[in-house]
Amino acid sequence: MKISLAFPLATTLALALVMTGCSSRKAGDVTSAPVVPLVMNDHQASVTFRTIGGEGDHPVSYMYGYSDGRLDDAGDRIYDTAYFKRIPAYLKRIAGGTDSISKLVDADKVVHVEGTVKAKQFTFNGIPMPTPFDKAQPVAQQFTPQAKKNYVVETVIADTWVMNVYEVSATGERKTVGTPDKKAAAN
Protein backbone atom coordinates (compact mmCIF):
# COMPACT_ATOMS: atom_id res chain seq x y z
CA MET A 1 0.00 0.00 0.00
CA LYS A 2 2.83 2.41 0.73
CA ILE A 3 4.26 1.88 -2.76
CA SER A 4 0.93 2.60 -4.44
CA LEU A 5 0.70 5.99 -2.67
CA ALA A 6 4.35 6.87 -3.26
CA PHE A 7 4.18 6.52 -7.04
CA PRO A 8 1.28 8.98 -7.64
CA LEU A 9 2.80 11.42 -5.15
CA ALA A 10 6.21 11.28 -6.85
CA THR A 11 4.60 11.66 -10.27
CA THR A 12 2.60 14.67 -9.09
CA LEU A 13 5.67 16.34 -7.59
CA ALA A 14 7.73 15.73 -10.73
CA LEU A 15 4.94 17.13 -12.92
CA ALA A 16 4.66 20.22 -10.70
CA LEU A 17 8.41 20.83 -10.94
CA VAL A 18 8.38 20.44 -14.72
CA MET A 19 5.40 22.81 -15.11
CA THR A 20 6.96 25.54 -12.99
CA GLY A 21 10.28 25.22 -14.81
CA CYS A 22 8.80 25.58 -18.31
CA SER A 23 8.56 29.36 -18.27
CA SER A 24 10.42 31.04 -21.15
CA ARG A 25 11.56 33.93 -18.97
CA LYS A 26 12.29 34.34 -15.32
CA ALA A 27 11.03 37.41 -13.48
CA GLY A 28 14.50 38.96 -13.56
CA ASP A 29 15.07 38.39 -17.30
CA VAL A 30 14.36 41.77 -18.88
CA THR A 31 16.09 41.33 -22.21
CA SER A 32 14.22 42.32 -25.33
CA ALA A 33 14.66 42.42 -29.08
CA PRO A 34 16.39 45.40 -30.71
CA VAL A 35 14.24 48.43 -31.55
CA VAL A 36 13.43 48.91 -35.24
CA PRO A 37 12.49 52.60 -35.62
CA LEU A 38 10.01 54.07 -38.05
CA VAL A 39 11.13 56.49 -40.77
CA MET A 40 11.09 59.99 -39.24
CA ASN A 41 11.28 63.55 -40.53
CA ASP A 42 13.01 66.51 -38.82
CA HIS A 43 10.05 67.06 -36.45
CA GLN A 44 9.31 63.50 -35.33
CA ALA A 45 10.62 60.76 -33.07
CA SER A 46 9.90 57.01 -33.13
CA VAL A 47 8.37 55.34 -30.05
CA THR A 48 8.07 51.56 -29.68
CA PHE A 49 5.73 50.08 -27.05
CA ARG A 50 6.45 46.59 -25.69
CA THR A 51 5.94 44.27 -22.75
CA ILE A 52 8.37 41.89 -21.07
CA GLY A 53 7.19 38.96 -18.96
CA GLY A 54 3.69 37.92 -18.05
CA GLU A 55 3.61 34.76 -20.17
CA GLY A 56 0.46 35.87 -21.95
CA ASP A 57 -1.75 36.33 -18.92
CA HIS A 58 -0.97 40.03 -18.45
CA PRO A 59 -1.08 41.90 -21.79
CA VAL A 60 -0.63 45.68 -21.65
CA SER A 61 -2.74 48.31 -23.44
CA TYR A 62 -0.93 51.61 -23.98
CA MET A 63 -2.23 55.15 -24.40
CA TYR A 64 -0.16 58.20 -25.24
CA GLY A 65 -0.74 61.91 -25.77
CA TYR A 66 0.52 65.43 -25.30
CA SER A 67 -0.06 68.16 -22.71
CA ASP A 68 -3.58 68.89 -24.01
CA GLY A 69 -4.81 66.00 -21.85
CA ARG A 70 -6.21 63.84 -24.66
CA LEU A 71 -4.72 60.36 -24.84
CA ASP A 72 -4.81 58.19 -27.96
CA ASP A 73 -4.89 54.42 -27.96
CA ALA A 74 -1.57 52.99 -29.20
CA GLY A 75 -3.28 49.93 -30.70
CA ASP A 76 -3.78 46.26 -29.82
CA ARG A 77 -2.85 44.69 -26.50
CA ILE A 78 0.86 43.98 -26.31
CA TYR A 79 2.13 40.60 -25.13
CA ASP A 80 5.61 39.46 -24.18
CA THR A 81 7.64 38.79 -27.36
CA ALA A 82 8.80 35.31 -26.29
CA TYR A 83 5.21 34.31 -25.47
CA PHE A 84 3.83 35.79 -28.69
CA LYS A 85 6.31 33.82 -30.84
CA ARG A 86 5.17 30.51 -29.30
CA ILE A 87 1.44 30.75 -30.04
CA PRO A 88 0.07 29.60 -33.40
CA ALA A 89 -0.97 32.16 -36.02
CA TYR A 90 -4.65 31.18 -35.97
CA LEU A 91 -4.81 31.84 -32.21
CA LYS A 92 -3.17 35.25 -32.74
CA ARG A 93 -5.92 36.15 -35.20
CA ILE A 94 -8.67 34.99 -32.83
CA ALA A 95 -7.32 36.58 -29.65
CA GLY A 96 -5.82 39.73 -31.17
CA GLY A 97 -2.80 41.50 -29.82
CA THR A 98 0.80 41.92 -30.93
CA ASP A 99 4.34 41.85 -29.54
CA SER A 100 5.15 45.54 -30.15
CA ILE A 101 3.72 48.72 -31.64
CA SER A 102 5.70 51.63 -33.11
CA LYS A 103 4.34 55.16 -33.47
CA LEU A 104 5.67 58.53 -34.62
CA VAL A 105 5.35 61.39 -32.13
CA ASP A 106 6.04 65.10 -32.39
CA ALA A 107 9.50 66.11 -31.22
CA ASP A 108 10.08 68.69 -28.48
CA LYS A 109 6.59 68.19 -26.96
CA VAL A 110 6.05 66.44 -23.64
CA VAL A 111 4.58 62.99 -24.28
CA HIS A 112 2.48 61.30 -21.58
CA VAL A 113 2.32 57.49 -21.64
CA GLU A 114 0.00 55.20 -19.67
CA GLY A 115 -0.06 51.42 -19.61
CA THR A 116 -2.93 49.30 -18.32
CA VAL A 117 -2.09 45.71 -17.46
CA LYS A 118 -4.94 43.26 -17.91
CA ALA A 119 -4.92 41.14 -14.79
CA LYS A 120 -6.76 37.90 -14.26
CA GLN A 121 -9.43 38.44 -11.64
CA PHE A 122 -10.23 35.95 -8.95
CA THR A 123 -13.90 35.00 -9.08
CA PHE A 124 -16.03 33.25 -6.50
CA ASN A 125 -19.27 31.82 -7.90
CA GLY A 126 -18.90 34.14 -10.90
CA ILE A 127 -18.45 37.27 -8.77
CA PRO A 128 -15.15 39.17 -9.17
CA MET A 129 -13.45 39.40 -5.77
CA PRO A 130 -10.56 41.65 -4.70
CA THR A 131 -7.59 39.82 -3.27
CA PRO A 132 -4.64 40.94 -1.17
CA PHE A 133 -2.46 39.97 -4.15
CA ASP A 134 -3.92 42.61 -6.51
CA LYS A 135 -1.16 44.80 -7.94
CA ALA A 136 -1.12 48.50 -8.68
CA GLN A 137 -1.04 49.52 -12.36
CA PRO A 138 2.34 50.83 -13.59
CA VAL A 139 2.99 54.51 -12.94
CA ALA A 140 2.35 56.68 -16.01
CA GLN A 141 5.47 58.22 -17.53
CA GLN A 142 6.30 61.42 -19.38
CA PHE A 143 9.25 62.42 -21.54
CA THR A 144 10.22 64.97 -24.18
CA PRO A 145 11.38 63.22 -27.36
CA GLN A 146 14.02 64.78 -29.57
CA ALA A 147 13.79 64.83 -33.37
CA LYS A 148 15.06 61.74 -35.21
CA LYS A 149 15.62 59.74 -32.01
CA ASN A 150 14.28 56.32 -31.06
CA TYR A 151 12.49 55.56 -27.80
CA VAL A 152 11.07 52.42 -26.25
CA VAL A 153 8.29 52.33 -23.65
CA GLU A 154 8.59 49.02 -21.86
CA THR A 155 6.49 47.47 -19.10
CA VAL A 156 8.09 44.65 -17.12
CA ILE A 157 5.60 42.15 -15.69
CA ALA A 158 7.20 40.50 -12.66
CA ASP A 159 6.58 40.76 -8.91
CA THR A 160 5.48 44.35 -9.57
CA TRP A 161 4.47 46.05 -12.82
CA VAL A 162 7.00 48.71 -13.82
CA MET A 163 6.95 50.93 -16.91
CA ASN A 164 10.09 52.74 -18.10
CA VAL A 165 10.93 54.93 -21.08
CA TYR A 166 14.35 54.62 -22.72
CA GLU A 167 16.16 56.51 -25.45
CA VAL A 168 17.77 53.88 -27.68
CA SER A 169 20.95 54.71 -29.61
CA ALA A 170 21.80 53.31 -33.04
CA THR A 171 24.09 50.76 -31.32
CA GLY A 172 21.26 49.60 -29.03
CA GLU A 173 22.43 51.30 -25.84
CA ARG A 174 19.62 52.49 -23.57
CA LYS A 175 19.36 55.63 -21.47
CA THR A 176 16.39 56.13 -19.12
CA VAL A 177 14.52 59.32 -20.07
CA GLY A 178 11.04 58.82 -18.60
CA THR A 179 9.90 60.36 -15.35
CA PRO A 180 6.69 59.65 -13.44
CA ASP A 181 3.81 61.68 -14.90
CA LYS A 182 2.91 64.56 -12.55
CA LYS A 183 -0.81 64.19 -13.30
CA ALA A 184 -0.72 60.49 -12.48
CA ALA A 185 1.11 61.16 -9.20
CA ALA A 186 -1.60 63.64 -8.18
CA ASN A 187 -4.42 61.06 -8.59
PDB file of C-alpha atoms in Angstrom:
ATOM      1  CA  MET A   1       0.000   0.000   0.000  1.00  0.00           C
ATOM      2  CA  LYS A   2       2.827   2.414   0.729  1.00  0.00           C
ATOM      3  CA  ILE A   3       4.264   1.880  -2.756  1.00  0.00           C
ATOM      4  CA  SER A   4       0.925   2.604  -4.438  1.00  0.00           C
ATOM      5  CA  LEU A   5       0.702   5.989  -2.666  1.00  0.00           C
ATOM      6  CA  ALA A   6       4.346   6.875  -3.255  1.00  0.00           C
ATOM      7  CA  PHE A   7       4.179   6.520  -7.042  1.00  0.00           C
ATOM      8  CA  PRO A   8       1.280   8.979  -7.637  1.00  0.00           C
ATOM      9  CA  LEU A   9       2.801  11.418  -5.153  1.00  0.00           C
ATOM     10  CA  ALA A  10       6.211  11.283  -6.852  1.00  0.00           C
ATOM     11  CA  THR A  11       4.595  11.663 -10.270  1.00  0.00           C
ATOM     12  CA  THR A  12       2.597  14.672  -9.089  1.00  0.00           C
ATOM     13  CA  LEU A  13       5.671  16.345  -7.590  1.00  0.00           C
ATOM     14  CA  ALA A  14       7.728  15.731 -10.733  1.00  0.00           C
ATOM     15  CA  LEU A  15       4.943  17.132 -12.922  1.00  0.00           C
ATOM     16  CA  ALA A  16       4.657  20.217 -10.699  1.00  0.00           C
ATOM     17  CA  LEU A  17       8.409  20.834 -10.940  1.00  0.00           C
ATOM     18  CA  VAL A  18       8.380  20.443 -14.718  1.00  0.00           C
ATOM     19  CA  MET A  19       5.403  22.811 -15.108  1.00  0.00           C
ATOM     20  CA  THR A  20       6.965  25.542 -12.985  1.00  0.00           C
ATOM     21  CA  GLY A  21      10.282  25.222 -14.815  1.00  0.00           C
ATOM     22  CA  CYS A  22       8.802  25.576 -18.310  1.00  0.00           C
ATOM     23  CA  SER A  23       8.565  29.360 -18.273  1.00  0.00           C
ATOM     24  CA  SER A  24      10.418  31.040 -21.145  1.00  0.00           C
ATOM     25  CA  ARG A  25      11.560  33.925 -18.969  1.00  0.00           C
ATOM     26  CA  LYS A  26      12.286  34.343 -15.319  1.00  0.00           C
ATOM     27  CA  ALA A  27      11.029  37.411 -13.480  1.00  0.00           C
ATOM     28  CA  GLY A  28      14.505  38.958 -13.558  1.00  0.00           C
ATOM     29  CA  ASP A  29      15.066  38.388 -17.298  1.00  0.00           C
ATOM     30  CA  VAL A  30      14.362  41.766 -18.881  1.00  0.00           C
ATOM     31  CA  THR A  31      16.095  41.330 -22.211  1.00  0.00           C
ATOM     32  CA  SER A  32      14.218  42.324 -25.332  1.00  0.00           C
ATOM     33  CA  ALA A  33      14.663  42.416 -29.078  1.00  0.00           C
ATOM     34  CA  PRO A  34      16.387  45.401 -30.712  1.00  0.00           C
ATOM     35  CA  VAL A  35      14.244  48.428 -31.550  1.00  0.00           C
ATOM     36  CA  VAL A  36      13.431  48.915 -35.242  1.00  0.00           C
ATOM     37  CA  PRO A  37      12.495  52.604 -35.620  1.00  0.00           C
ATOM     38  CA  LEU A  38      10.008  54.071 -38.055  1.00  0.00           C
ATOM     39  CA  VAL A  39      11.125  56.489 -40.772  1.00  0.00           C
ATOM     40  CA  MET A  40      11.093  59.990 -39.239  1.00  0.00           C
ATOM     41  CA  ASN A  41      11.285  63.550 -40.526  1.00  0.00           C
ATOM     42  CA  ASP A  42      13.006  66.515 -38.818  1.00  0.00           C
ATOM     43  CA  HIS A  43      10.050  67.062 -36.447  1.00  0.00           C
ATOM     44  CA  GLN A  44       9.314  63.504 -35.331  1.00  0.00           C
ATOM     45  CA  ALA A  45      10.620  60.758 -33.074  1.00  0.00           C
ATOM     46  CA  SER A  46       9.900  57.014 -33.131  1.00  0.00           C
ATOM     47  CA  VAL A  47       8.369  55.344 -30.055  1.00  0.00           C
ATOM     48  CA  THR A  48       8.067  51.563 -29.680  1.00  0.00           C
ATOM     49  CA  PHE A  49       5.726  50.079 -27.055  1.00  0.00           C
ATOM     50  CA  ARG A  50       6.453  46.590 -25.694  1.00  0.00           C
ATOM     51  CA  THR A  51       5.944  44.274 -22.747  1.00  0.00           C
ATOM     52  CA  ILE A  52       8.366  41.885 -21.068  1.00  0.00           C
ATOM     53  CA  GLY A  53       7.186  38.959 -18.956  1.00  0.00           C
ATOM     54  CA  GLY A  54       3.693  37.919 -18.054  1.00  0.00           C
ATOM     55  CA  GLU A  55       3.611  34.756 -20.165  1.00  0.00           C
ATOM     56  CA  GLY A  56       0.465  35.871 -21.951  1.00  0.00           C
ATOM     57  CA  ASP A  57      -1.746  36.328 -18.917  1.00  0.00           C
ATOM     58  CA  HIS A  58      -0.966  40.035 -18.452  1.00  0.00           C
ATOM     59  CA  PRO A  59      -1.076  41.901 -21.793  1.00  0.00           C
ATOM     60  CA  VAL A  60      -0.633  45.683 -21.650  1.00  0.00           C
ATOM     61  CA  SER A  61      -2.736  48.306 -23.442  1.00  0.00           C
ATOM     62  CA  TYR A  62      -0.926  51.607 -23.984  1.00  0.00           C
ATOM     63  CA  MET A  63      -2.231  55.150 -24.399  1.00  0.00           C
ATOM     64  CA  TYR A  64      -0.164  58.199 -25.240  1.00  0.00           C
ATOM     65  CA  GLY A  65      -0.740  61.906 -25.766  1.00  0.00           C
ATOM     66  CA  TYR A  66       0.516  65.426 -25.301  1.00  0.00           C
ATOM     67  CA  SER A  67      -0.065  68.156 -22.711  1.00  0.00           C
ATOM     68  CA  ASP A  68      -3.577  68.892 -24.015  1.00  0.00           C
ATOM     69  CA  GLY A  69      -4.809  66.000 -21.851  1.00  0.00           C
ATOM     70  CA  ARG A  70      -6.208  63.845 -24.662  1.00  0.00           C
ATOM     71  CA  LEU A  71      -4.722  60.364 -24.835  1.00  0.00           C
ATOM     72  CA  ASP A  72      -4.809  58.192 -27.960  1.00  0.00           C
ATOM     73  CA  ASP A  73      -4.887  54.417 -27.962  1.00  0.00           C
ATOM     74  CA  ALA A  74      -1.568  52.994 -29.199  1.00  0.00           C
ATOM     75  CA  GLY A  75      -3.276  49.931 -30.700  1.00  0.00           C
ATOM     76  CA  ASP A  76      -3.780  46.264 -29.819  1.00  0.00           C
ATOM     77  CA  ARG A  77      -2.854  44.690 -26.502  1.00  0.00           C
ATOM     78  CA  ILE A  78       0.859  43.983 -26.315  1.00  0.00           C
ATOM     79  CA  TYR A  79       2.127  40.602 -25.132  1.00  0.00           C
ATOM     80  CA  ASP A  80       5.611  39.464 -24.184  1.00  0.00           C
ATOM     81  CA  THR A  81       7.640  38.789 -27.359  1.00  0.00           C
ATOM     82  CA  ALA A  82       8.805  35.309 -26.293  1.00  0.00           C
ATOM     83  CA  TYR A  83       5.215  34.313 -25.469  1.00  0.00           C
ATOM     84  CA  PHE A  84       3.831  35.785 -28.687  1.00  0.00           C
ATOM     85  CA  LYS A  85       6.306  33.816 -30.836  1.00  0.00           C
ATOM     86  CA  ARG A  86       5.172  30.513 -29.301  1.00  0.00           C
ATOM     87  CA  ILE A  87       1.443  30.753 -30.037  1.00  0.00           C
ATOM     88  CA  PRO A  88       0.075  29.599 -33.397  1.00  0.00           C
ATOM     89  CA  ALA A  89      -0.967  32.162 -36.021  1.00  0.00           C
ATOM     90  CA  TYR A  90      -4.648  31.183 -35.970  1.00  0.00           C
ATOM     91  CA  LEU A  91      -4.808  31.839 -32.206  1.00  0.00           C
ATOM     92  CA  LYS A  92      -3.166  35.249 -32.739  1.00  0.00           C
ATOM     93  CA  ARG A  93      -5.923  36.150 -35.201  1.00  0.00           C
ATOM     94  CA  ILE A  94      -8.671  34.990 -32.833  1.00  0.00           C
ATOM     95  CA  ALA A  95      -7.323  36.584 -29.650  1.00  0.00           C
ATOM     96  CA  GLY A  96      -5.819  39.725 -31.173  1.00  0.00           C
ATOM     97  CA  GLY A  97      -2.798  41.497 -29.823  1.00  0.00           C
ATOM     98  CA  THR A  98       0.798  41.918 -30.929  1.00  0.00           C
ATOM     99  CA  ASP A  99       4.338  41.851 -29.536  1.00  0.00           C
ATOM    100  CA  SER A 100       5.153  45.545 -30.148  1.00  0.00           C
ATOM    101  CA  ILE A 101       3.724  48.718 -31.642  1.00  0.00           C
ATOM    102  CA  SER A 102       5.700  51.635 -33.106  1.00  0.00           C
ATOM    103  CA  LYS A 103       4.339  55.162 -33.467  1.00  0.00           C
ATOM    104  CA  LEU A 104       5.673  58.530 -34.620  1.00  0.00           C
ATOM    105  CA  VAL A 105       5.348  61.389 -32.133  1.00  0.00           C
ATOM    106  CA  ASP A 106       6.038  65.098 -32.392  1.00  0.00           C
ATOM    107  CA  ALA A 107       9.501  66.111 -31.218  1.00  0.00           C
ATOM    108  CA  ASP A 108      10.078  68.688 -28.477  1.00  0.00           C
ATOM    109  CA  LYS A 109       6.593  68.191 -26.956  1.00  0.00           C
ATOM    110  CA  VAL A 110       6.054  66.437 -23.639  1.00  0.00           C
ATOM    111  CA  VAL A 111       4.581  62.991 -24.283  1.00  0.00           C
ATOM    112  CA  HIS A 112       2.480  61.299 -21.579  1.00  0.00           C
ATOM    113  CA  VAL A 113       2.320  57.486 -21.640  1.00  0.00           C
ATOM    114  CA  GLU A 114       0.002  55.196 -19.671  1.00  0.00           C
ATOM    115  CA  GLY A 115      -0.058  51.420 -19.611  1.00  0.00           C
ATOM    116  CA  THR A 116      -2.927  49.304 -18.320  1.00  0.00           C
ATOM    117  CA  VAL A 117      -2.091  45.715 -17.458  1.00  0.00           C
ATOM    118  CA  LYS A 118      -4.943  43.260 -17.905  1.00  0.00           C
ATOM    119  CA  ALA A 119      -4.921  41.138 -14.792  1.00  0.00           C
ATOM    120  CA  LYS A 120      -6.760  37.898 -14.263  1.00  0.00           C
ATOM    121  CA  GLN A 121      -9.434  38.437 -11.642  1.00  0.00           C
ATOM    122  CA  PHE A 122     -10.231  35.948  -8.949  1.00  0.00           C
ATOM    123  CA  THR A 123     -13.901  35.002  -9.077  1.00  0.00           C
ATOM    124  CA  PHE A 124     -16.033  33.255  -6.505  1.00  0.00           C
ATOM    125  CA  ASN A 125     -19.269  31.824  -7.900  1.00  0.00           C
ATOM    126  CA  GLY A 126     -18.904  34.137 -10.899  1.00  0.00           C
ATOM    127  CA  ILE A 127     -18.455  37.269  -8.769  1.00  0.00           C
ATOM    128  CA  PRO A 128     -15.151  39.168  -9.173  1.00  0.00           C
ATOM    129  CA  MET A 129     -13.446  39.401  -5.774  1.00  0.00           C
ATOM    130  CA  PRO A 130     -10.560  41.655  -4.704  1.00  0.00           C
ATOM    131  CA  THR A 131      -7.592  39.823  -3.266  1.00  0.00           C
ATOM    132  CA  PRO A 132      -4.641  40.939  -1.171  1.00  0.00           C
ATOM    133  CA  PHE A 133      -2.464  39.973  -4.146  1.00  0.00           C
ATOM    134  CA  ASP A 134      -3.920  42.608  -6.512  1.00  0.00           C
ATOM    135  CA  LYS A 135      -1.158  44.804  -7.943  1.00  0.00           C
ATOM    136  CA  ALA A 136      -1.121  48.502  -8.680  1.00  0.00           C
ATOM    137  CA  GLN A 137      -1.044  49.522 -12.355  1.00  0.00           C
ATOM    138  CA  PRO A 138       2.341  50.831 -13.593  1.00  0.00           C
ATOM    139  CA  VAL A 139       2.993  54.506 -12.937  1.00  0.00           C
ATOM    140  CA  ALA A 140       2.350  56.678 -16.010  1.00  0.00           C
ATOM    141  CA  GLN A 141       5.475  58.222 -17.530  1.00  0.00           C
ATOM    142  CA  GLN A 142       6.298  61.424 -19.383  1.00  0.00           C
ATOM    143  CA  PHE A 143       9.248  62.416 -21.541  1.00  0.00           C
ATOM    144  CA  THR A 144      10.223  64.966 -24.184  1.00  0.00           C
ATOM    145  CA  PRO A 145      11.379  63.223 -27.356  1.00  0.00           C
ATOM    146  CA  GLN A 146      14.016  64.784 -29.573  1.00  0.00           C
ATOM    147  CA  ALA A 147      13.786  64.827 -33.368  1.00  0.00           C
ATOM    148  CA  LYS A 148      15.057  61.739 -35.211  1.00  0.00           C
ATOM    149  CA  LYS A 149      15.622  59.742 -32.009  1.00  0.00           C
ATOM    150  CA  ASN A 150      14.281  56.322 -31.061  1.00  0.00           C
ATOM    151  CA  TYR A 151      12.493  55.565 -27.805  1.00  0.00           C
ATOM    152  CA  VAL A 152      11.071  52.424 -26.245  1.00  0.00           C
ATOM    153  CA  VAL A 153       8.291  52.328 -23.655  1.00  0.00           C
ATOM    154  CA  GLU A 154       8.592  49.017 -21.859  1.00  0.00           C
ATOM    155  CA  THR A 155       6.492  47.467 -19.104  1.00  0.00           C
ATOM    156  CA  VAL A 156       8.085  44.652 -17.124  1.00  0.00           C
ATOM    157  CA  ILE A 157       5.604  42.147 -15.692  1.00  0.00           C
ATOM    158  CA  ALA A 158       7.203  40.496 -12.655  1.00  0.00           C
ATOM    159  CA  ASP A 159       6.584  40.761  -8.912  1.00  0.00           C
ATOM    160  CA  THR A 160       5.479  44.352  -9.572  1.00  0.00           C
ATOM    161  CA  TRP A 161       4.466  46.051 -12.819  1.00  0.00           C
ATOM    162  CA  VAL A 162       7.000  48.707 -13.817  1.00  0.00           C
ATOM    163  CA  MET A 163       6.955  50.929 -16.910  1.00  0.00           C
ATOM    164  CA  ASN A 164      10.094  52.735 -18.101  1.00  0.00           C
ATOM    165  CA  VAL A 165      10.932  54.934 -21.078  1.00  0.00           C
ATOM    166  CA  TYR A 166      14.353  54.624 -22.719  1.00  0.00           C
ATOM    167  CA  GLU A 167      16.158  56.511 -25.449  1.00  0.00           C
ATOM    168  CA  VAL A 168      17.766  53.882 -27.676  1.00  0.00           C
ATOM    169  CA  SER A 169      20.945  54.709 -29.608  1.00  0.00           C
ATOM    170  CA  ALA A 170      21.797  53.306 -33.039  1.00  0.00           C
ATOM    171  CA  THR A 171      24.090  50.763 -31.324  1.00  0.00           C
ATOM    172  CA  GLY A 172      21.258  49.595 -29.031  1.00  0.00           C
ATOM    173  CA  GLU A 173      22.429  51.301 -25.843  1.00  0.00           C
ATOM    174  CA  ARG A 174      19.620  52.494 -23.571  1.00  0.00           C
ATOM    175  CA  LYS A 175      19.356  55.625 -21.466  1.00  0.00           C
ATOM    176  CA  THR A 176      16.390  56.128 -19.119  1.00  0.00           C
ATOM    177  CA  VAL A 177      14.520  59.318 -20.068  1.00  0.00           C
ATOM    178  CA  GLY A 178      11.043  58.823 -18.600  1.00  0.00           C
ATOM    179  CA  THR A 179       9.898  60.362 -15.350  1.00  0.00           C
ATOM    180  CA  PRO A 180       6.689  59.652 -13.438  1.00  0.00           C
ATOM    181  CA  ASP A 181       3.808  61.681 -14.903  1.00  0.00           C
ATOM    182  CA  LYS A 182       2.913  64.561 -12.549  1.00  0.00           C
ATOM    183  CA  LYS A 183      -0.814  64.190 -13.298  1.00  0.00           C
ATOM    184  CA  ALA A 184      -0.721  60.486 -12.478  1.00  0.00           C
ATOM    185  CA  ALA A 185       1.108  61.160  -9.196  1.00  0.00           C
ATOM    186  CA  ALA A 186      -1.596  63.638  -8.184  1.00  0.00           C
ATOM    187  CA  ASN A 187      -4.416  61.064  -8.595  1.00  0.00           C
TER     188      ASN A 187
END
